[in-house]
Every structure is written in structure tokens, then in C-alpha cells.
PDB file of C-alpha atoms in Angstrom:
ATOM      1  CA  MET A1078     -44.972  -4.443  -6.859  1.00 57.00           C
ATOM      2  CA  ARG A1079     -45.124  -8.100  -5.782  1.00 55.00           C
ATOM      3  CA  ASN A1080     -44.901  -9.244  -9.430  1.00 55.00           C
ATOM      4  CA  ASN A1081     -41.859  -7.020  -9.954  1.00 60.00           C
ATOM      5  CA  MET A1082     -40.147  -8.557  -6.910  1.00 59.00           C
ATOM      6  CA  LYS A1083     -40.862 -12.057  -8.218  1.00 54.00           C
ATOM      7  CA  THR A1084     -39.446 -11.147 -11.632  1.00 58.00           C
ATOM      8  CA  ASN A1085     -36.303  -9.734 -10.051  1.00 61.00           C
ATOM      9  CA  GLU A1086     -35.825 -12.867  -7.938  1.00 59.00           C
ATOM     10  CA  LEU A1087     -36.228 -15.147 -10.950  1.00 55.00           C
ATOM     11  CA  ARG A1088     -33.721 -13.035 -12.833  1.00 62.00           C
ATOM     12  CA  MET A1089     -31.258 -13.264  -9.951  1.00 62.00           C
ATOM     13  CA  THR A1090     -31.684 -17.045  -9.747  1.00 61.00           C
ATOM     14  CA  GLY A1091     -30.975 -17.420 -13.448  1.00 57.00           C
ATOM     15  CA  LEU A1092     -27.918 -15.192 -13.327  1.00 59.00           C
ATOM     16  CA  ILE A1093     -26.436 -16.962 -10.313  1.00 57.00           C
ATOM     17  CA  LEU A1094     -26.989 -20.420 -11.797  1.00 51.00           C
ATOM     18  CA  ALA A1095     -25.527 -19.312 -15.125  1.00 49.00           C
ATOM     19  CA  ALA A1096     -22.469 -17.850 -13.439  1.00 47.00           C
ATOM     20  CA  LEU A1097     -21.825 -21.032 -11.455  1.00 42.00           C
ATOM     21  CA  ALA A1098     -22.401 -23.300 -14.439  1.00 40.00           C
ATOM     22  CA  THR A1099     -20.298 -21.453 -16.991  1.00 38.00           C
ATOM     23  CA  ALA A1100     -17.530 -20.028 -14.777  1.00 37.00           C
ATOM     24  CA  PRO A1101     -17.059 -22.137 -11.648  1.00 36.00           C
ATOM     25  CA  ASN A1102     -13.824 -20.338 -10.788  1.00 38.00           C
ATOM     26  CA  ALA A1103     -15.156 -16.827 -11.301  1.00 34.00           C
ATOM     27  CA  TYR A1104     -16.123 -16.368  -7.680  1.00 34.00           C
ATOM     28  CA  PRO A1105     -12.637 -16.722  -6.153  1.00 35.00           C
ATOM     29  CA  GLN A1106     -11.071 -14.879  -9.090  1.00 35.00           C
ATOM     30  CA  ALA A1107     -13.353 -11.933  -8.432  1.00 34.00           C
ATOM     31  CA  LEU A1108     -11.993 -11.838  -4.915  1.00 35.00           C
ATOM     32  CA  ASP A1109      -8.394 -11.327  -5.896  1.00 35.00           C
ATOM     33  CA  GLY A1110      -8.878  -9.349  -9.057  1.00 36.00           C
ATOM     34  CA  GLY A1111      -8.618 -12.342 -11.368  1.00 34.00           C
ATOM     35  CA  GLY A1112      -5.036 -13.225 -10.548  1.00 33.00           C
ATOM     36  CA  THR A1113      -3.597 -16.373  -9.028  1.00 32.00           C
ATOM     37  CA  SER A1114      -0.606 -14.971  -7.134  1.00 34.00           C
ATOM     38  CA  SER A1115      -0.456 -13.708  -3.578  1.00 37.00           C
ATOM     39  CA  GLU A1116      -1.209 -10.220  -4.840  1.00 45.00           C
ATOM     40  CA  GLY A1117      -4.666  -8.983  -4.039  1.00 49.00           C
ATOM     41  CA  GLY A1118      -7.276  -6.867  -5.717  1.00 53.00           C
ATOM     42  CA  ASN A1119     -10.427  -5.058  -4.663  1.00 67.00           C
ATOM     43  CA  GLY A1120     -11.409  -4.128  -1.160  1.00 79.00           C
ATOM     44  CA  GLY A1121     -13.013  -1.202   0.621  1.00 89.00           C
ATOM     45  CA  ARG A1122     -11.361   2.210   0.610  1.00 92.00           C
ATOM     46  CA  GLY A1123     -11.656   4.847   3.274  1.00 95.00           C
ATOM     47  CA  ILE A1124     -11.016   8.548   3.704  1.00 95.00           C
ATOM     48  CA  TYR A1125      -8.607   9.143   6.589  1.00 95.00           C
ATOM     49  CA  CYS A1126      -8.850  12.641   8.046  1.00 94.00           C
ATOM     50  CA  ASN A1127      -6.651  14.247  10.667  1.00 90.00           C
ATOM     51  CA  ARG A1128      -9.035  16.408  12.652  1.00 82.00           C
ATOM     52  CA  PRO A1129      -8.346  18.486  15.758  1.00 84.00           C
ATOM     53  CA  GLY A1130      -8.438  16.128  18.723  1.00 85.00           C
ATOM     54  CA  ARG A1131      -9.148  12.950  16.775  1.00 89.00           C
ATOM     55  CA  ASP A1132      -8.524  11.066  13.580  1.00 94.00           C
ATOM     56  CA  THR A1133     -11.415   9.579  11.621  1.00 96.00           C
ATOM     57  CA  VAL A1134     -11.905   7.119   8.792  1.00 97.00           C
ATOM     58  CA  GLU A1135     -15.017   7.302   6.620  1.00 96.00           C
ATOM     59  CA  LEU A1136     -15.899   4.613   4.100  1.00 97.00           C
ATOM     60  CA  ARG A1137     -15.518   6.016   0.608  1.00 95.00           C
ATOM     61  CA  ASP A1138     -19.033   4.828  -0.285  1.00 96.00           C
ATOM     62  CA  LEU A1139     -20.552   7.089   2.386  1.00 97.00           C
ATOM     63  CA  TRP A1140     -18.111   9.934   1.825  1.00 95.00           C
ATOM     64  CA  GLU A1141     -19.283  10.121  -1.799  1.00 93.00           C
ATOM     65  CA  ARG A1142     -22.865  10.632  -0.563  1.00 95.00           C
ATOM     66  CA  GLY A1143     -21.913  13.580   1.615  1.00 92.00           C
ATOM     67  CA  GLY A1144     -24.673  15.094   3.716  1.00 94.00           C
ATOM     68  CA  GLU A1145     -27.280  12.577   2.530  1.00 96.00           C
ATOM     69  CA  VAL A1146     -25.884   9.899   4.850  1.00 98.00           C
ATOM     70  CA  VAL A1147     -27.804   9.188   8.040  1.00 97.00           C
ATOM     71  CA  ARG A1148     -25.445   7.849  10.706  1.00 97.00           C
ATOM     72  CA  GLY A1149     -26.677   6.138  13.837  1.00 96.00           C
ATOM     73  CA  SER A1150     -25.405   4.657  17.083  1.00 96.00           C
ATOM     74  CA  ALA A1151     -27.269   1.340  16.787  1.00 98.00           C
ATOM     75  CA  PRO A1152     -25.151  -1.845  16.895  1.00 98.00           C
ATOM     76  CA  ILE A1153     -23.379  -2.717  13.645  1.00 98.00           C
ATOM     77  CA  ASP A1154     -25.375  -5.927  13.141  1.00 97.00           C
ATOM     78  CA  GLN A1155     -28.634  -4.035  13.530  1.00 98.00           C
ATOM     79  CA  GLN A1156     -27.618  -1.427  10.942  1.00 98.00           C
ATOM     80  CA  ILE A1157     -26.629  -4.197   8.541  1.00 98.00           C
ATOM     81  CA  GLU A1158     -29.984  -5.897   9.043  1.00 98.00           C
ATOM     82  CA  GLN A1159     -31.826  -2.646   8.325  1.00 98.00           C
ATOM     83  CA  ALA A1160     -29.847  -2.254   5.098  1.00 98.00           C
ATOM     84  CA  LEU A1161     -30.605  -5.838   4.051  1.00 98.00           C
ATOM     85  CA  GLU A1162     -34.307  -5.234   4.677  1.00 98.00           C
ATOM     86  CA  LYS A1163     -34.075  -2.197   2.425  1.00 98.00           C
ATOM     87  CA  ILE A1164     -32.562  -4.346  -0.345  1.00 98.00           C
ATOM     88  CA  ALA A1165     -35.205  -7.023   0.208  1.00 97.00           C
ATOM     89  CA  THR A1166     -37.988  -4.572  -0.666  1.00 96.00           C
ATOM     90  CA  VAL A1167     -36.655  -4.788  -4.227  1.00 96.00           C
ATOM     91  CA  ASP A1168     -35.147  -8.281  -4.399  1.00 96.00           C
ATOM     92  CA  ARG A1169     -35.275 -10.763  -1.527  1.00 95.00           C
ATOM     93  CA  LEU A1170     -32.901 -13.218  -3.180  1.00 95.00           C
ATOM     94  CA  TYR A1171     -30.288 -10.515  -3.694  1.00 96.00           C
ATOM     95  CA  ALA A1172     -30.526  -9.682   0.011  1.00 97.00           C
ATOM     96  CA  GLN A1173     -30.149 -13.356   0.929  1.00 95.00           C
ATOM     97  CA  VAL A1174     -27.029 -13.769  -1.230  1.00 95.00           C
ATOM     98  CA  VAL A1175     -25.489 -10.688   0.386  1.00 96.00           C
ATOM     99  CA  ARG A1176     -26.288 -12.152   3.809  1.00 96.00           C
ATOM    100  CA  GLU A1177     -24.521 -15.403   2.857  1.00 94.00           C
ATOM    101  CA  ASN A1178     -21.544 -13.451   1.531  1.00 93.00           C
ATOM    102  CA  LEU A1179     -21.285 -11.640   4.864  1.00 95.00           C
ATOM    103  CA  ALA A1180     -21.003 -14.988   6.636  1.00 93.00           C
ATOM    104  CA  ALA A1181     -18.378 -16.193   4.152  1.00 91.00           C
ATOM    105  CA  LEU A1182     -16.293 -13.046   4.547  1.00 88.00           C
ATOM    106  CA  GLY A1183     -16.316 -13.486   8.301  1.00 84.00           C
ATOM    107  CA  ALA A1184     -14.588 -16.836   7.894  1.00 88.00           C
ATOM    108  CA  LEU A1185     -11.983 -15.369   5.508  1.00 89.00           C
ATOM    109  CA  ARG A1186     -11.125 -12.334   7.633  1.00 93.00           C
ATOM    110  CA  ARG A1187      -7.584 -11.802   8.871  1.00 93.00           C
ATOM    111  CA  GLU A1188      -6.205  -8.670  10.525  1.00 94.00           C
ATOM    112  CA  THR A1189      -3.055  -7.072   9.199  1.00 91.00           C
ATOM    113  CA  SER A1190       0.071  -7.093  11.353  1.00 88.00           C
ATOM    114  CA  PRO A1191       1.369  -3.732  12.694  1.00 83.00           C
ATOM    115  CA  ASP A1192       4.100  -3.636  10.028  1.00 84.00           C
ATOM    116  CA  MET A1193       1.732  -4.387   7.139  1.00 84.00           C
ATOM    117  CA  GLU A1194       0.043  -1.649   5.148  1.00 85.00           C
ATOM    118  CA  LEU A1195      -2.480  -2.389   2.446  1.00 90.00           C
ATOM    119  CA  ARG A1196      -1.696  -0.503  -0.724  1.00 87.00           C
ATOM    120  CA  LEU A1197      -4.446   1.328  -2.567  1.00 85.00           C
ATOM    121  CA  VAL A1198      -6.200  -0.902  -5.076  1.00 80.00           C
ATOM    122  CA  GLU A1199      -6.576   0.622  -8.511  1.00 74.00           C
ATOM    123  CA  ASP A1200     -10.239   1.117  -9.282  1.00 71.00           C
ATOM    124  CA  LEU A1201     -11.202   2.921 -12.474  1.00 62.00           C
ATOM    125  CA  GLY A1202     -14.522   3.846 -10.899  1.00 68.00           C
ATOM    126  CA  VAL A1203     -12.856   6.013  -8.223  1.00 69.00           C
ATOM    127  CA  SER A1204     -11.998   9.666  -8.758  1.00 67.00           C
ATOM    128  CA  PRO A1205      -8.876  11.012  -7.011  1.00 67.00           C
ATOM    129  CA  LEU A1206      -9.162  12.760  -3.652  1.00 72.00           C
ATOM    130  CA  THR A1207      -7.428  16.083  -3.130  1.00 66.00           C
ATOM    131  CA  SER A1208      -7.386  17.418   0.408  1.00 74.00           C
ATOM    132  CA  ARG A1209      -4.808  18.781   2.824  1.00 78.00           C
ATOM    133  CA  ARG A1210      -6.182  17.073   5.907  1.00 87.00           C
ATOM    134  CA  CYS A1211      -7.545  13.903   4.343  1.00 92.00           C
ATOM    135  CA  HIS A1212      -6.177  11.119   2.187  1.00 90.00           C
ATOM    136  CA  GLU A1213      -7.348   7.759   0.896  1.00 91.00           C
ATOM    137  CA  VAL A1214      -6.495   4.531   2.662  1.00 92.00           C
ATOM    138  CA  GLN A1215      -7.133   0.873   1.920  1.00 94.00           C
ATOM    139  CA  ILE A1216      -9.226  -0.603   4.725  1.00 95.00           C
ATOM    140  CA  ALA A1217      -9.272  -4.121   3.333  1.00 94.00           C
ATOM    141  CA  GLY A1218      -7.798  -6.191   0.532  1.00 90.00           C
ATOM    142  CA  ARG A1219      -8.622  -9.621  -0.835  1.00 84.00           C
ATOM    143  CA  PHE A1220      -5.726 -11.968  -1.475  1.00 84.00           C
ATOM    144  CA  ARG A1221      -5.213 -15.537  -2.554  1.00 80.00           C
ATOM    145  CA  ILE A1222      -2.420 -17.163  -0.598  1.00 81.00           C
ATOM    146  CA  GLY A1223      -1.592 -20.809  -1.120  1.00 82.00           C
ATOM    147  CA  GLY A1224      -4.840 -21.312  -2.987  1.00 80.00           C
ATOM    148  CA  GLN A1225      -6.910 -19.879  -0.135  1.00 83.00           C
ATOM    149  CA  GLU A1226      -8.859 -16.616  -0.289  1.00 82.00           C
ATOM    150  CA  VAL A1227      -8.097 -14.237   2.551  1.00 88.00           C
ATOM    151  CA  LEU A1228      -9.655 -10.879   3.401  1.00 90.00           C
ATOM    152  CA  TYR A1229      -7.047  -8.769   5.152  1.00 93.00           C
ATOM    153  CA  VAL A1230      -8.503  -5.930   7.222  1.00 95.00           C
ATOM    154  CA  ASP A1231      -6.593  -3.052   8.755  1.00 95.00           C
ATOM    155  CA  ALA A1232      -8.166  -3.168  12.206  1.00 94.00           C
ATOM    156  CA  GLY A1233      -6.482   0.086  13.232  1.00 94.00           C
ATOM    157  CA  LEU A1234      -8.310   1.952  10.474  1.00 95.00           C
ATOM    158  CA  GLU A1235     -11.518   0.046  11.176  1.00 96.00           C
ATOM    159  CA  ARG A1236     -11.481   1.232  14.803  1.00 95.00           C
ATOM    160  CA  LEU A1237     -11.474   4.845  13.623  1.00 96.00           C
ATOM    161  CA  MET A1238     -14.750   4.314  11.765  1.00 97.00           C
ATOM    162  CA  SER A1239     -18.208   5.028  13.133  1.00 97.00           C
ATOM    163  CA  ARG A1240     -20.592   2.108  13.618  1.00 98.00           C
ATOM    164  CA  THR A1241     -22.438   3.151  10.485  1.00 98.00           C
ATOM    165  CA  ASP A1242     -19.225   3.219   8.451  1.00 98.00           C
ATOM    166  CA  GLN A1243     -18.238  -0.211   9.802  1.00 98.00           C
ATOM    167  CA  ALA A1244     -21.629  -1.630   8.830  1.00 98.00           C
ATOM    168  CA  ALA A1245     -21.333  -0.077   5.383  1.00 98.00           C
ATOM    169  CA  PHE A1246     -17.789  -1.446   5.012  1.00 97.00           C
ATOM    170  CA  LEU A1247     -18.937  -5.026   5.645  1.00 96.00           C
ATOM    171  CA  LEU A1248     -21.810  -4.606   3.212  1.00 97.00           C
ATOM    172  CA  HIS A1249     -19.428  -3.190   0.605  1.00 96.00           C
ATOM    173  CA  GLU A1250     -17.282  -6.326   0.762  1.00 94.00           C
ATOM    174  CA  ALA A1251     -20.278  -8.678   0.567  1.00 95.00           C
ATOM    175  CA  ILE A1252     -22.073  -6.790  -2.213  1.00 96.00           C
ATOM    176  CA  TYR A1253     -18.992  -6.399  -4.383  1.00 91.00           C
ATOM    177  CA  ARG A1254     -18.449 -10.171  -4.339  1.00 88.00           C
ATOM    178  CA  LEU A1255     -21.929 -10.567  -5.804  1.00 91.00           C
ATOM    179  CA  ASP A1256     -21.601  -7.693  -8.267  1.00 91.00           C
ATOM    180  CA  ALA A1257     -18.263  -8.933  -9.606  1.00 86.00           C
ATOM    181  CA  ASN A1258     -19.160 -12.595  -9.833  1.00 83.00           C
ATOM    182  CA  VAL A1259     -22.742 -12.526 -11.094  1.00 88.00           C
ATOM    183  CA  PHE A1260     -22.961  -9.209 -12.901  1.00 87.00           C
ATOM    184  CA  GLY A1261     -19.354  -8.945 -14.101  1.00 87.00           C
ATOM    185  CA  ALA A1262     -18.546  -5.617 -12.449  1.00 87.00           C
ATOM    186  CA  GLY A1263     -14.995  -4.499 -13.205  1.00 83.00           C
ATOM    187  CA  THR A1264     -14.956  -1.688 -10.658  1.00 87.00           C
ATOM    188  CA  SER A1265     -16.677  -1.002  -7.344  1.00 90.00           C
ATOM    189  CA  GLU A1266     -18.601   1.971  -8.733  1.00 91.00           C
ATOM    190  CA  ARG A1267     -22.041   0.352  -8.624  1.00 94.00           C
ATOM    191  CA  THR A1268     -21.318  -1.261  -5.243  1.00 95.00           C
ATOM    192  CA  ARG A1269     -20.294   2.077  -3.751  1.00 95.00           C
ATOM    193  CA  GLY A1270     -23.400   3.716  -5.144  1.00 96.00           C
ATOM    194  CA  LEU A1271     -25.665   1.060  -3.644  1.00 98.00           C
ATOM    195  CA  VAL A1272     -23.941   0.948  -0.254  1.00 98.00           C
ATOM    196  CA  GLY A1273     -23.977   4.716   0.023  1.00 97.00           C
ATOM    197  CA  LYS A1274     -27.664   4.868  -0.853  1.00 98.00           C
ATOM    198  CA  LEU A1275     -28.529   2.206   1.733  1.00 98.00           C
ATOM    199  CA  PHE A1276     -27.538   4.661   4.462  1.00 98.00           C
ATOM    200  CA  THR A1277     -29.648   7.535   3.192  1.00 98.00           C
ATOM    201  CA  ARG A1278     -33.410   8.086   3.295  1.00 97.00           C
ATOM    202  CA  ALA A1279     -33.675   7.332  -0.440  1.00 96.00           C
ATOM    203  CA  ALA A1280     -35.470   4.212  -1.626  1.00 96.00           C
ATOM    204  CA  ILE A1281     -33.558   1.472  -3.450  1.00 97.00           C
ATOM    205  CA  GLU A1282     -34.424   0.863  -7.122  1.00 96.00           C
ATOM    206  CA  PRO A1283     -33.692  -2.240  -9.250  1.00 95.00           C
ATOM    207  CA  ASN A1284     -31.034  -0.368 -11.246  1.00 94.00           C
ATOM    208  CA  ASP A1285     -29.138   0.204  -8.001  1.00 96.00           C
ATOM    209  CA  LEU A1286     -28.675  -3.566  -7.726  1.00 95.00           C
ATOM    210  CA  TYR A1287     -27.946  -4.636 -11.294  1.00 90.00           C
TER     211      TYR A1287
END
């Protein structure tokens, strides 16, 4: 087990160094879908449901897992830390990069104004949702404005999420940055699968990461 972890970490180191050496601009391009305009690309989706007495927003990653998801009332930071520890059982370097991405995203975060609505980002890895009471919403979107990367977050939607969904949302943003930049992911399919699994009782496997 320890040898497998070491192999995974060496593989991660090589991939990250190769990505930085051969494509120094890939990281910011992955944030805005590869474009250079003020248009954005990528970002977490949610399922907005109008329920009797209250509206809710569930991160798509967890919604796809259905009843497997274990939600808790622990603080968001604590739930994130538990998820990172789960990743670290397979690859400690991967977990560390995700942790650093979380810090970077915090600095890029901006909240949308009341008159701004984030449009749904096209993602070939997402199947359409058909429901009378529920519909998809874009919780966040990454943009490049004036050469600067910005993560716009719809705080109104975020407030309708449980603590577990908010923790998963932050992890989604951090993990997708890694998956797109280092592993060349073109959709969020693998990221959603990993994030969803992190909040179940299932163990994480190497093929969940890369």
C-alpha cells in the first residue's frame, strides 16, 4: 500500500512538472474554458428544487450519487478536511495540490450582483435534467476579465445549499482545476464522480483521481 502511494505521488509530480514546463498558460486557460475573452467556462452546477416551505440547491456531483451521500452538520472546513484526508489515503500530493487550489480560489472569488445570473456552462459530461419541481442552475463560473481570472459565485444559490453541499462545491472547483490542467479533462465528469464519492462511505481508488 505504501509503495503504491509513493508511485502515485511520483506520477503526480511528473505530470505536474510536465504540464508546467510544456504548457505554462494551460492553468489559466483551463479556468475559462481555453478562451481569452471575458466569457467564462466551467464551474459547479446545482439542482435547484422548489419544495413545500423551502427552496434547496444540491450540488450536481452529490445529486448524481443519490442516496449514497452522507450529509453532516459539521463545519464546512471540517468536512473539506475529511475529504482531503480521504484523498490522501491514495495520493498525498494530489490532496496537497487540491488544498493549494482551494486557497487560490478563495483569492479569486467574487460574488455576483443581484442583477447578474450565471448561464449554464455546456459540459458534454452532464446529462439533461427533467423534473417539474427542479431545474439546473450555475452556482459558479470562471471568467478572465482584463487578464485576471475571476471565480464568480452566486451567493444566493450557495446559501440554499447544505454545509455538505457547500464543502463539495468548493472541492469541485479546486479538483477540476487540477483535472483540467494536469490530466487534460475536457468535461467535469471525472471531477463530479470523485467529489460525489468523497461524501459517501465508499473508499477512493486511484482511477477516481486520474
